[in-house]
Coordinates of C-alpha atoms in Angstrom, one line a residue:
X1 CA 47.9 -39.0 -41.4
X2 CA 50.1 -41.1 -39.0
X3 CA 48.7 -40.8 -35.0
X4 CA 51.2 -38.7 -33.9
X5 CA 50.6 -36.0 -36.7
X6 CA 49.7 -32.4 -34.7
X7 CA 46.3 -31.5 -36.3
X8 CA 44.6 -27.9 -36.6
X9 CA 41.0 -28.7 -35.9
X10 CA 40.4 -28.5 -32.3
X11 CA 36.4 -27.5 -32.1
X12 CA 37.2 -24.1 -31.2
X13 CA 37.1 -21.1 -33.5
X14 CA 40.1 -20.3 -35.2
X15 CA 41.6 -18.3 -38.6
X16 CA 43.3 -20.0 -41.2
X17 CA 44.8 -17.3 -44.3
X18 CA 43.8 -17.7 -48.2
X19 CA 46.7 -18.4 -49.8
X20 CA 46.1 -19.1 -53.6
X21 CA 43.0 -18.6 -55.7
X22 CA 42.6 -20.6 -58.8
X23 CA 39.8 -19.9 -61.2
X24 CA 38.4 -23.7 -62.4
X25 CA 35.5 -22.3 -64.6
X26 CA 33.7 -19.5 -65.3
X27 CA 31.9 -19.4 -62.0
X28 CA 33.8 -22.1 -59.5
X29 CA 37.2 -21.4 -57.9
X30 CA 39.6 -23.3 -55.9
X31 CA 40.5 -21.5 -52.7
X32 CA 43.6 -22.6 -50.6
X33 CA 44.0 -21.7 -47.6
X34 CA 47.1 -21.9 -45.2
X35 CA 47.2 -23.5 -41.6
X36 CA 49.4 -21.7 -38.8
X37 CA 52.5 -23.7 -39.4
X38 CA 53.4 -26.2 -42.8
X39 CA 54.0 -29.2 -39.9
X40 CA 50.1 -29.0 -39.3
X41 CA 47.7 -31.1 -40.9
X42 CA 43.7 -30.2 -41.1
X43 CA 42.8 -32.8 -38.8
X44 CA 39.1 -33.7 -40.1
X45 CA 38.3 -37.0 -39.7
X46 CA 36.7 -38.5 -43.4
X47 CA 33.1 -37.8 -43.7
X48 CA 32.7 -35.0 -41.3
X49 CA 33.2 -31.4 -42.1
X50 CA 33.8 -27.6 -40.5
X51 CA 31.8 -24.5 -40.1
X52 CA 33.3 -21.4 -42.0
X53 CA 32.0 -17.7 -40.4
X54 CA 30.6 -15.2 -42.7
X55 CA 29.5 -11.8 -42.4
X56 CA 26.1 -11.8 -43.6
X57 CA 24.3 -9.9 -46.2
X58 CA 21.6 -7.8 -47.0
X59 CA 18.9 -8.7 -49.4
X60 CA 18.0 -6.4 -52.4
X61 CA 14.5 -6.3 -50.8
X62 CA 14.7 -6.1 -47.0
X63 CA 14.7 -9.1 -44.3
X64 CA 14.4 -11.1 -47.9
X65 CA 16.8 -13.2 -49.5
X66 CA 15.9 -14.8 -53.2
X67 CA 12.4 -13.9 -53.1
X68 CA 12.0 -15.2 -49.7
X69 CA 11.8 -14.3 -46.2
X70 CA 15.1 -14.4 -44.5
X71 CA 15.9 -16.4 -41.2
X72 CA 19.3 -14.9 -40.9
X73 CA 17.7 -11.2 -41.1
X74 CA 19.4 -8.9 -38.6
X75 CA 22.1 -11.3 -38.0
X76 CA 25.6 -9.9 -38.4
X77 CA 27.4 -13.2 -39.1
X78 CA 26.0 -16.7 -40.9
X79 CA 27.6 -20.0 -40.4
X80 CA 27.9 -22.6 -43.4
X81 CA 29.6 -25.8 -43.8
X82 CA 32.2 -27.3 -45.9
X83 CA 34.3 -30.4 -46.5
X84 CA 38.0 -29.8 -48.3
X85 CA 38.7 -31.9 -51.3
X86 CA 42.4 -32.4 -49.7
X87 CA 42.5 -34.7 -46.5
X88 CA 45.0 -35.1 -43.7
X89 CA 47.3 -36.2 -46.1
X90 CA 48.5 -32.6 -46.9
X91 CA 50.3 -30.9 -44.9
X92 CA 50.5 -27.2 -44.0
X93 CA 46.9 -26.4 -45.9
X94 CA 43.4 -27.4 -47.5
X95 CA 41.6 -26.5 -50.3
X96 CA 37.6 -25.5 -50.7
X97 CA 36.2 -25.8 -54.3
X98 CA 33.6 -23.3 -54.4
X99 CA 30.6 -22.5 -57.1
X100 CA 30.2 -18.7 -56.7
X101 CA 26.4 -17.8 -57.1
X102 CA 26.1 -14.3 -57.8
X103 CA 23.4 -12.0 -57.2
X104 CA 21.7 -10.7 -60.4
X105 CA 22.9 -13.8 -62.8
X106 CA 19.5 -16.1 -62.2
X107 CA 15.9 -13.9 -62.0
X108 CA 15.2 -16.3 -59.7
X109 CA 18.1 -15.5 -57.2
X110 CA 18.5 -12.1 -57.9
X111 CA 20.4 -12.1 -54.1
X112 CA 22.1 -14.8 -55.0
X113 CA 24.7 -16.9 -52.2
X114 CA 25.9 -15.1 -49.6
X115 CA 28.7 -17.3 -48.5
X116 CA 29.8 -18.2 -51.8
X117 CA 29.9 -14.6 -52.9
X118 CA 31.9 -13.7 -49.6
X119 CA 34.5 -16.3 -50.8
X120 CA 34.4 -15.0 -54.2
X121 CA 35.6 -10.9 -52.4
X122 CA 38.2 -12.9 -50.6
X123 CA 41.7 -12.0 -51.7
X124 CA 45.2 -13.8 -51.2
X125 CA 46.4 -12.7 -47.7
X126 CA 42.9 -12.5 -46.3
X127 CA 41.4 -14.3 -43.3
X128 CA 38.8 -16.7 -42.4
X129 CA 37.4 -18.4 -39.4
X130 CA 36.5 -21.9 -38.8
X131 CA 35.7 -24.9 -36.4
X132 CA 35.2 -27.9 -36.4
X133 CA 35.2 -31.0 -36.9
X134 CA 31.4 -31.5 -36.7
X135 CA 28.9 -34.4 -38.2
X136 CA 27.1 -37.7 -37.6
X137 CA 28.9 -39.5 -40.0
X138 CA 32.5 -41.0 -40.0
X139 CA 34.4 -43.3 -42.5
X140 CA 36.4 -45.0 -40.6
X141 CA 37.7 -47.8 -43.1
X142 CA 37.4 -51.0 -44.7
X143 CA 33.6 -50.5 -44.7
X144 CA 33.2 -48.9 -41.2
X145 CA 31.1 -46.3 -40.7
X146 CA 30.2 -44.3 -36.9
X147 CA 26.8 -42.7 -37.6
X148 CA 25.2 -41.0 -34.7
X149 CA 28.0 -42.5 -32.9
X150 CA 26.8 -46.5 -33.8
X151 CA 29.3 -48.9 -35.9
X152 CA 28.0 -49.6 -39.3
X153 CA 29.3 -52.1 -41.8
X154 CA 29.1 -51.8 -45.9
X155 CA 30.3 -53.7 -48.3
X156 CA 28.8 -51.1 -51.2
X157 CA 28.5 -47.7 -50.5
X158 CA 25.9 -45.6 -52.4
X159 CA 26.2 -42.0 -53.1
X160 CA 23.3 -39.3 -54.3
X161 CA 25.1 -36.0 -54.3
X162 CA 23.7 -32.7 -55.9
X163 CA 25.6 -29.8 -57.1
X164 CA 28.1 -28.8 -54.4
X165 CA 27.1 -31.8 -52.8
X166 CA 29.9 -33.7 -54.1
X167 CA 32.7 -32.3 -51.8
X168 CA 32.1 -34.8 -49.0
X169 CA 31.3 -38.0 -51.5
X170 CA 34.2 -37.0 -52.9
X171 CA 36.4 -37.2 -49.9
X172 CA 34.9 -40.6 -48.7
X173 CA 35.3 -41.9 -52.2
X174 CA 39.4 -40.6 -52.3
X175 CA 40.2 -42.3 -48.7
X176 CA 38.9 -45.4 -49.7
X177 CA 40.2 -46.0 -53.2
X178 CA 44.0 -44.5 -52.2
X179 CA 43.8 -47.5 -49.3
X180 CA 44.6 -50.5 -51.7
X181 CA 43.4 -52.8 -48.2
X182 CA 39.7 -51.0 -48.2
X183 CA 37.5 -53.4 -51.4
X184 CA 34.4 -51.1 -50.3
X185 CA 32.6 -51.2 -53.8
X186 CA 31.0 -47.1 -54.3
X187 CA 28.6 -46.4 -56.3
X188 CA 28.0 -42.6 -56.9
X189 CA 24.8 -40.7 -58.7
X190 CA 25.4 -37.0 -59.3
X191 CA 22.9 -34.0 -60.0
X192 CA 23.4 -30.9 -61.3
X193 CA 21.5 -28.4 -63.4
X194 CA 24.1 -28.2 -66.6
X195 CA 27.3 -30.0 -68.0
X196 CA 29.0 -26.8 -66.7
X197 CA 27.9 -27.1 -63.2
X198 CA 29.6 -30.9 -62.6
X199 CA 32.2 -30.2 -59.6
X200 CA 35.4 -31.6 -60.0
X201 CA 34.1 -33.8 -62.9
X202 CA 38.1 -34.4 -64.1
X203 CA 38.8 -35.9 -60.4
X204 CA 35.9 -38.1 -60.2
X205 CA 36.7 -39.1 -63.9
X206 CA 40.4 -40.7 -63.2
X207 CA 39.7 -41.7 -60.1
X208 CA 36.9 -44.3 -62.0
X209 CA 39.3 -44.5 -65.2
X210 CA 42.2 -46.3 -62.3
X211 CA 39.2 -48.1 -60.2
X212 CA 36.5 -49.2 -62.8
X213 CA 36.0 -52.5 -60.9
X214 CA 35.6 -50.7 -57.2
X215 CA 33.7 -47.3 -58.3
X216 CA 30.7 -46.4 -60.6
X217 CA 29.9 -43.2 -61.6
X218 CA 26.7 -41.7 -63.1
X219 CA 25.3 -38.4 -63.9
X220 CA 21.5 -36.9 -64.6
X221 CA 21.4 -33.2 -65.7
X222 CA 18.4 -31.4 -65.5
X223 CA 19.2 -29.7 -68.8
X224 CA 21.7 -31.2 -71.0
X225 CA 22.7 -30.4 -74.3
X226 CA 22.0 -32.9 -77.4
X227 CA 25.5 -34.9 -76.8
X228 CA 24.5 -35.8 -73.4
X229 CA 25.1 -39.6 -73.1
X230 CA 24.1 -39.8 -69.1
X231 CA 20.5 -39.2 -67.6
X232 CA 18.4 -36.6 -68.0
X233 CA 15.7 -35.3 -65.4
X234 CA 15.4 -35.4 -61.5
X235 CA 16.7 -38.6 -59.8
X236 CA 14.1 -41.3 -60.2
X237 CA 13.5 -45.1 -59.3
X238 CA 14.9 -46.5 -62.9
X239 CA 18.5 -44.1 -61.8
X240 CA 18.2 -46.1 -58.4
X241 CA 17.7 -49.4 -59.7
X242 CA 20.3 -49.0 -62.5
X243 CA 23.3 -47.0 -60.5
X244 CA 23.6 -47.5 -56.7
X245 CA 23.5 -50.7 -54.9
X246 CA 20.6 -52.7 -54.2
X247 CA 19.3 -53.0 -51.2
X248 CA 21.1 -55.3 -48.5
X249 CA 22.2 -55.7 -44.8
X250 CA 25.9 -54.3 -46.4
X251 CA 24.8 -52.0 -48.3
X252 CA 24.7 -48.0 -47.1
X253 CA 23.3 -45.1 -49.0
X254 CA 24.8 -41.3 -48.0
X255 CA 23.2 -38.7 -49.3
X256 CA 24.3 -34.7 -49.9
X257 CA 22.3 -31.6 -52.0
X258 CA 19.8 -29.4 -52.0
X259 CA 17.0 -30.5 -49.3
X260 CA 14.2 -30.7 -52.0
X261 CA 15.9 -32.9 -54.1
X262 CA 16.8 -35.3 -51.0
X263 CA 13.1 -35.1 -49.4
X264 CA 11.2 -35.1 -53.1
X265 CA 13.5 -37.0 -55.2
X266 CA 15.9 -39.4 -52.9
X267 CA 14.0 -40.7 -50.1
X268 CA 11.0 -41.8 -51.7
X269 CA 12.6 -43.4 -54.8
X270 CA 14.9 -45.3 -52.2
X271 CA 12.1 -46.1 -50.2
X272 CA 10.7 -47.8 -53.4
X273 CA 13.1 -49.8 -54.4
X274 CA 13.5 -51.0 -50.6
X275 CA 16.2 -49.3 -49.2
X276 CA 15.5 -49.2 -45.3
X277 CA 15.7 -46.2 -43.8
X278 CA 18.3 -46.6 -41.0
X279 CA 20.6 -48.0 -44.0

């Protein structure tokens, strides 16, 4: 995106129109959505994302959702966030790869999502509202981060991502490899449940495949088949040690998933191996 390139994204609340719905498995869809006018760009500066309005839902058992009690009871809308897997560099739309979690599939969740099945009603000519751009983080290039609006510096960037997760790994990990100035090494750990659930596994594939000096991959599933050749389990220290960068004043972990699995299963194993905080 060149400087003088007019941008969508403005803060305020405004409707973009589903153009095109691709089915990419049995239970993930790519949904494209048209901007106002094919000159305009998205406008979301790398690592930050946009808020997408929902109508809400209603449990199967009242002022509960999965089992549990529901904050968003008696609330008409719900807000949730997303990061595209396009950037700024195409014009005139974005796209949102979305796993749809139905209700009644999992006993667990018999509610199941209620954004990702409002996507999954959407049809081509339908609209949506969003805003943004809105986060602490922001790639800014060659290494730079702003994080809570302080410079950063990395020579190695560290990734944990977890299921859907991945979307805004993936777009810090696609502006820096496309920039043939940015050597930022990335190393990127990704959790999911089953081989079926990995997110745009094909894109993060090539994109090592073309970069295997500048970017690492590694999965752990929590229940993979017999083939499985990656880990197996919830991210531990030995996954740490082995796949993201060690600790060092240019080193910077970002993390993305489920909050359990960052709070249970991140923090403390990067605490372990001595990854500061701040970093």
């Amino acid at each position: 995106m060149n400087s003088e390139q007019a941008t969508f994204l403005n803060k305020k609340r405004q409707t973009v129109t589903l153009s095109d719905k691709q089915n990419l498995s049995h239970d993930t869809r790519r949904f494209r959505f048209s901007l106002p006018s094919k000159d305009l760009v998205l406008g979301l500066p790398v690592g930050k994302h946009f808020k997408v309005y929902c109508p809400n839902k209603v449990g199967v058992v009242a002022n509960h959702w999965n089992g549990r009690e529901d904050p968003e009871a008696g609330k008409t809308e719900i807000q949730r966030s997303y990061t595209p897997t396009t950037s700024n560099d195409d014009l005139g739309y974005f796209d949102l790869v979305i796993k749809v979690y139905s209700g009644g599939v999992i006993d667990r969740f018999p509610d199941g999502g209620k954004a990702s099945q409002y996507f999954e009603s959407l049809k081509v000519g339908d609209t949506v509202d969003i805003a943004g751009p809105f986060g602490l983080v922001e790639y800014k290039g060659n290494g730079n981060f702003e994080f809570k609006r302080k410079a950063k510096y990395a020579t190695h960037i560290g990734m944990i991502a977890g299921g859907t997760g991945i979307t805004p790994m993936l777009q810090i990990i696609a502006a820096v490899l496309k920039n043939p100035e940015d050597k930022t090494k990335l190393s990127l750990l990704y959790a999911n449940q089953t081989e079926e659930d990995i997110l745009v596994r094909d894109l993060l594939e090539n994109l090592q495949q073309k970069h295997p000096e500048q970017f690492s991959l590694w999965y752990t599933l929590d229940r993979p088949n017999a083939e499985w050749t990656y880990s197996q389990g919830f991210i531990n220290k030995e996954m740490v040690e082995n796949h993201l960068p060690a600790p060092s004043d240019t080193t910077v972990i970002l993390m993305c998933g489920p909050p359990p699995m960052i709070k249970f299963a991140c923090v403390p194993n990067l605490t372990e191996v001595g990854h500061a905080e701040e970093k």
